[in-house]
Amino acid sequence: AVRPSCSQVRSEEGRGVPRSRGAAGSFHQMKRRSGLLARKEQSRTLFSDPWKTFYQCSIEGTNMVLTEVGKVGDTVVLAEKDERLTLFQWAISDAPKDCRGNKFTLVHVTDGVKESFRAESEVEAAQWLPATHPG
């Protein structure tokens, strides 16, 4: 399957991608989604891997819940504290470099802060886009 561009998701979802809180649509009909995503580190050194931090992510109501996944020895552990992105306050980025391949970026609608995520595949990334911003 070919992954649609961010602008295609917007036009196909039509009423869907929120530009502000008032245009958010019906979040109670949101598709449930859960999986492992890499989250791009915004502050890093020049030669460090920006995608080294992984999160167990899920859509719960109007929130995208992120729980950092770590490793202690050979054991995978989840952080005790979750981070929540209220989806009414985020939109899918229009910038071509922010939404290609297996990556997508959410932009905070009031302050422009970007949060970029990377899935295992293009197909999986495409499944997250409508989950974060339903029609």
PDB file of C-alpha atoms in Angstrom:
ATOM      1  CA  ALA A   1       0.000   0.000   0.000  1.00  0.00           C
ATOM      2  CA  VAL A   2       1.193   3.482  -0.791  1.00  0.00           C
ATOM      3  CA  ARG A   3       1.240   5.865   2.165  1.00  0.00           C
ATOM      4  CA  PRO A   4      -0.645   9.090   1.495  1.00  0.00           C
ATOM      5  CA  SER A   5       1.079  12.389   2.072  1.00  0.00           C
ATOM      6  CA  CYS A   6       0.096  14.531   5.028  1.00  0.00           C
ATOM      7  CA  SER A   7      -1.840  16.850   2.728  1.00  0.00           C
ATOM      8  CA  GLN A   8      -3.712  13.860   1.243  1.00  0.00           C
ATOM      9  CA  VAL A   9      -4.636  12.684   4.729  1.00  0.00           C
ATOM     10  CA  ARG A  10      -5.968  16.173   5.431  1.00  0.00           C
ATOM     11  CA  SER A  11      -8.066  16.360   2.291  1.00  0.00           C
ATOM     12  CA  GLU A  12      -9.320  12.766   2.528  1.00  0.00           C
ATOM     13  CA  GLU A  13     -10.156  13.081   6.200  1.00  0.00           C
ATOM     14  CA  GLY A  14     -11.717  16.386   5.170  1.00  0.00           C
ATOM     15  CA  ARG A  15     -13.307  17.675   8.306  1.00  0.00           C
ATOM     16  CA  GLY A  16     -10.574  15.986  10.291  1.00  0.00           C
ATOM     17  CA  VAL A  17      -7.206  17.501  10.914  1.00  0.00           C
ATOM     18  CA  PRO A  18      -7.635  20.131  13.563  1.00  0.00           C
ATOM     19  CA  ARG A  19      -6.187  23.563  12.947  1.00  0.00           C
ATOM     20  CA  SER A  20      -7.487  24.755  16.293  1.00  0.00           C
ATOM     21  CA  ARG A  21      -9.456  23.402  19.201  1.00  0.00           C
ATOM     22  CA  GLY A  22     -12.750  24.455  17.640  1.00  0.00           C
ATOM     23  CA  ALA A  23     -12.149  22.491  14.424  1.00  0.00           C
ATOM     24  CA  ALA A  24     -11.157  19.252  16.101  1.00  0.00           C
ATOM     25  CA  GLY A  25     -14.134  17.137  15.096  1.00  0.00           C
ATOM     26  CA  SER A  26     -15.421  14.115  16.955  1.00  0.00           C
ATOM     27  CA  PHE A  27     -12.683  12.563  19.064  1.00  0.00           C
ATOM     28  CA  HIS A  28     -15.025  10.004  20.645  1.00  0.00           C
ATOM     29  CA  GLN A  29     -14.998   8.192  17.278  1.00  0.00           C
ATOM     30  CA  MET A  30     -11.197   8.036  17.293  1.00  0.00           C
ATOM     31  CA  LYS A  31      -9.586   4.802  16.165  1.00  0.00           C
ATOM     32  CA  ARG A  32      -7.710   3.016  18.922  1.00  0.00           C
ATOM     33  CA  ARG A  33      -4.046   2.666  18.113  1.00  0.00           C
ATOM     34  CA  SER A  34      -1.093   1.342  20.083  1.00  0.00           C
ATOM     35  CA  GLY A  35       2.502   0.543  19.236  1.00  0.00           C
ATOM     36  CA  LEU A  36       6.190   1.303  19.572  1.00  0.00           C
ATOM     37  CA  LEU A  37       7.477   4.554  18.055  1.00  0.00           C
ATOM     38  CA  ALA A  38      10.879   6.222  18.065  1.00  0.00           C
ATOM     39  CA  ARG A  39      10.690   9.887  19.075  1.00  0.00           C
ATOM     40  CA  LYS A  40      13.150  12.370  17.638  1.00  0.00           C
ATOM     41  CA  GLU A  41      15.272  14.134  20.231  1.00  0.00           C
ATOM     42  CA  GLN A  42      15.226  17.877  19.621  1.00  0.00           C
ATOM     43  CA  SER A  43      18.352  18.662  21.644  1.00  0.00           C
ATOM     44  CA  ARG A  44      21.255  16.378  20.821  1.00  0.00           C
ATOM     45  CA  THR A  45      24.882  16.469  19.780  1.00  0.00           C
ATOM     46  CA  LEU A  46      25.866  16.602  16.123  1.00  0.00           C
ATOM     47  CA  PHE A  47      26.817  12.936  15.768  1.00  0.00           C
ATOM     48  CA  SER A  48      24.275  11.323  18.101  1.00  0.00           C
ATOM     49  CA  ASP A  49      21.342   9.284  16.822  1.00  0.00           C
ATOM     50  CA  PRO A  50      18.220  11.469  17.025  1.00  0.00           C
ATOM     51  CA  TRP A  51      15.954   8.380  16.976  1.00  0.00           C
ATOM     52  CA  LYS A  52      17.489   6.420  19.870  1.00  0.00           C
ATOM     53  CA  THR A  53      14.626   6.901  22.332  1.00  0.00           C
ATOM     54  CA  PHE A  54      11.625   4.587  21.962  1.00  0.00           C
ATOM     55  CA  TYR A  55       8.149   5.006  23.408  1.00  0.00           C
ATOM     56  CA  GLN A  56       5.187   2.722  23.865  1.00  0.00           C
ATOM     57  CA  CYS A  57       2.450   4.933  22.402  1.00  0.00           C
ATOM     58  CA  SER A  58      -1.301   4.659  22.486  1.00  0.00           C
ATOM     59  CA  ILE A  59      -4.352   6.742  21.730  1.00  0.00           C
ATOM     60  CA  GLU A  60      -6.599   7.035  24.792  1.00  0.00           C
ATOM     61  CA  GLY A  61      -9.613   9.256  24.330  1.00  0.00           C
ATOM     62  CA  THR A  62      -8.289  12.625  23.202  1.00  0.00           C
ATOM     63  CA  ASN A  63      -4.683  11.928  24.252  1.00  0.00           C
ATOM     64  CA  MET A  64      -1.657  10.330  22.699  1.00  0.00           C
ATOM     65  CA  VAL A  65       0.026   8.628  25.663  1.00  0.00           C
ATOM     66  CA  LEU A  66       3.805   8.135  25.485  1.00  0.00           C
ATOM     67  CA  THR A  67       5.696   5.876  27.888  1.00  0.00           C
ATOM     68  CA  GLU A  68       9.459   5.734  27.451  1.00  0.00           C
ATOM     69  CA  VAL A  69      10.848   2.243  26.895  1.00  0.00           C
ATOM     70  CA  GLY A  70      14.273   1.547  28.344  1.00  0.00           C
ATOM     71  CA  LYS A  71      16.564  -1.381  28.869  1.00  0.00           C
ATOM     72  CA  VAL A  72      18.194  -2.530  32.098  1.00  0.00           C
ATOM     73  CA  GLY A  73      20.632  -5.293  31.216  1.00  0.00           C
ATOM     74  CA  ASP A  74      18.610  -7.664  29.039  1.00  0.00           C
ATOM     75  CA  THR A  75      15.259  -6.591  30.513  1.00  0.00           C
ATOM     76  CA  VAL A  76      12.968  -4.121  28.749  1.00  0.00           C
ATOM     77  CA  VAL A  77      11.356  -1.697  31.204  1.00  0.00           C
ATOM     78  CA  LEU A  78       8.725   1.036  30.887  1.00  0.00           C
ATOM     79  CA  ALA A  79       9.107   4.406  32.590  1.00  0.00           C
ATOM     80  CA  GLU A  80       6.822   4.906  35.575  1.00  0.00           C
ATOM     81  CA  LYS A  81       5.484   8.243  34.326  1.00  0.00           C
ATOM     82  CA  ASP A  82       3.522   8.765  31.097  1.00  0.00           C
ATOM     83  CA  GLU A  83       3.593  11.855  28.924  1.00  0.00           C
ATOM     84  CA  ARG A  84       0.338  12.928  27.271  1.00  0.00           C
ATOM     85  CA  LEU A  85      -0.187  14.994  24.152  1.00  0.00           C
ATOM     86  CA  THR A  86      -3.724  16.395  24.038  1.00  0.00           C
ATOM     87  CA  LEU A  87      -4.619  15.853  20.382  1.00  0.00           C
ATOM     88  CA  PHE A  88      -6.942  18.864  20.217  1.00  0.00           C
ATOM     89  CA  GLN A  89      -3.786  20.959  20.499  1.00  0.00           C
ATOM     90  CA  TRP A  90      -1.749  19.236  17.745  1.00  0.00           C
ATOM     91  CA  ALA A  91      -1.949  19.087  13.932  1.00  0.00           C
ATOM     92  CA  ILE A  92      -0.093  17.007  11.345  1.00  0.00           C
ATOM     93  CA  SER A  93       2.774  18.998   9.839  1.00  0.00           C
ATOM     94  CA  ASP A  94       2.416  20.212   6.233  1.00  0.00           C
ATOM     95  CA  ALA A  95       6.175  20.354   5.637  1.00  0.00           C
ATOM     96  CA  PRO A  96       7.223  17.637   3.128  1.00  0.00           C
ATOM     97  CA  LYS A  97      10.305  16.659   5.171  1.00  0.00           C
ATOM     98  CA  ASP A  98       8.194  16.224   8.320  1.00  0.00           C
ATOM     99  CA  CYS A  99       5.937  13.547   6.908  1.00  0.00           C
ATOM    100  CA  ARG A 100       7.627  11.054   4.627  1.00  0.00           C
ATOM    101  CA  GLY A 101       8.512   7.395   4.632  1.00  0.00           C
ATOM    102  CA  ASN A 102       8.060   5.878   8.061  1.00  0.00           C
ATOM    103  CA  LYS A 103       8.121   9.275   9.847  1.00  0.00           C
ATOM    104  CA  PHE A 104       5.472  11.824  10.792  1.00  0.00           C
ATOM    105  CA  THR A 105       5.466  15.069  12.762  1.00  0.00           C
ATOM    106  CA  LEU A 106       2.842  16.696  14.937  1.00  0.00           C
ATOM    107  CA  VAL A 107       2.929  20.485  15.405  1.00  0.00           C
ATOM    108  CA  HIS A 108       1.436  22.280  18.407  1.00  0.00           C
ATOM    109  CA  VAL A 109      -1.201  24.636  17.004  1.00  0.00           C
ATOM    110  CA  THR A 110      -0.458  27.577  19.309  1.00  0.00           C
ATOM    111  CA  ASP A 111       3.315  27.604  19.812  1.00  0.00           C
ATOM    112  CA  GLY A 112       4.590  25.653  16.784  1.00  0.00           C
ATOM    113  CA  VAL A 113       6.579  23.090  18.802  1.00  0.00           C
ATOM    114  CA  LYS A 114       7.217  19.950  16.738  1.00  0.00           C
ATOM    115  CA  GLU A 115       7.229  16.339  17.909  1.00  0.00           C
ATOM    116  CA  SER A 116       8.529  13.871  15.318  1.00  0.00           C
ATOM    117  CA  PHE A 117       7.956  10.124  15.421  1.00  0.00           C
ATOM    118  CA  ARG A 118       9.278   7.156  13.436  1.00  0.00           C
ATOM    119  CA  ALA A 119       7.419   3.874  13.000  1.00  0.00           C
ATOM    120  CA  GLU A 120       8.852   0.526  11.911  1.00  0.00           C
ATOM    121  CA  SER A 121       7.388   0.866   8.406  1.00  0.00           C
ATOM    122  CA  GLU A 122       5.595   3.278   6.081  1.00  0.00           C
ATOM    123  CA  VAL A 123       2.400   1.246   6.476  1.00  0.00           C
ATOM    124  CA  GLU A 124       2.522   1.548  10.274  1.00  0.00           C
ATOM    125  CA  ALA A 125       3.236   5.299  10.058  1.00  0.00           C
ATOM    126  CA  ALA A 126       0.245   5.744   7.742  1.00  0.00           C
ATOM    127  CA  GLN A 127      -1.957   4.025  10.335  1.00  0.00           C
ATOM    128  CA  TRP A 128      -0.947   6.541  13.014  1.00  0.00           C
ATOM    129  CA  LEU A 129      -1.969   9.606  10.974  1.00  0.00           C
ATOM    130  CA  PRO A 130      -5.741   9.014  10.979  1.00  0.00           C
ATOM    131  CA  ALA A 131      -5.497   7.712  14.564  1.00  0.00           C
ATOM    132  CA  THR A 132      -4.089  11.027  15.764  1.00  0.00           C
ATOM    133  CA  HIS A 133      -6.524  13.138  13.712  1.00  0.00           C
ATOM    134  CA  PRO A 134      -9.792  11.406  12.814  1.00  0.00           C
ATOM    135  CA  GLY A 135     -12.442  12.742  10.476  1.00  0.00           C
TER     136      GLY A 135
END
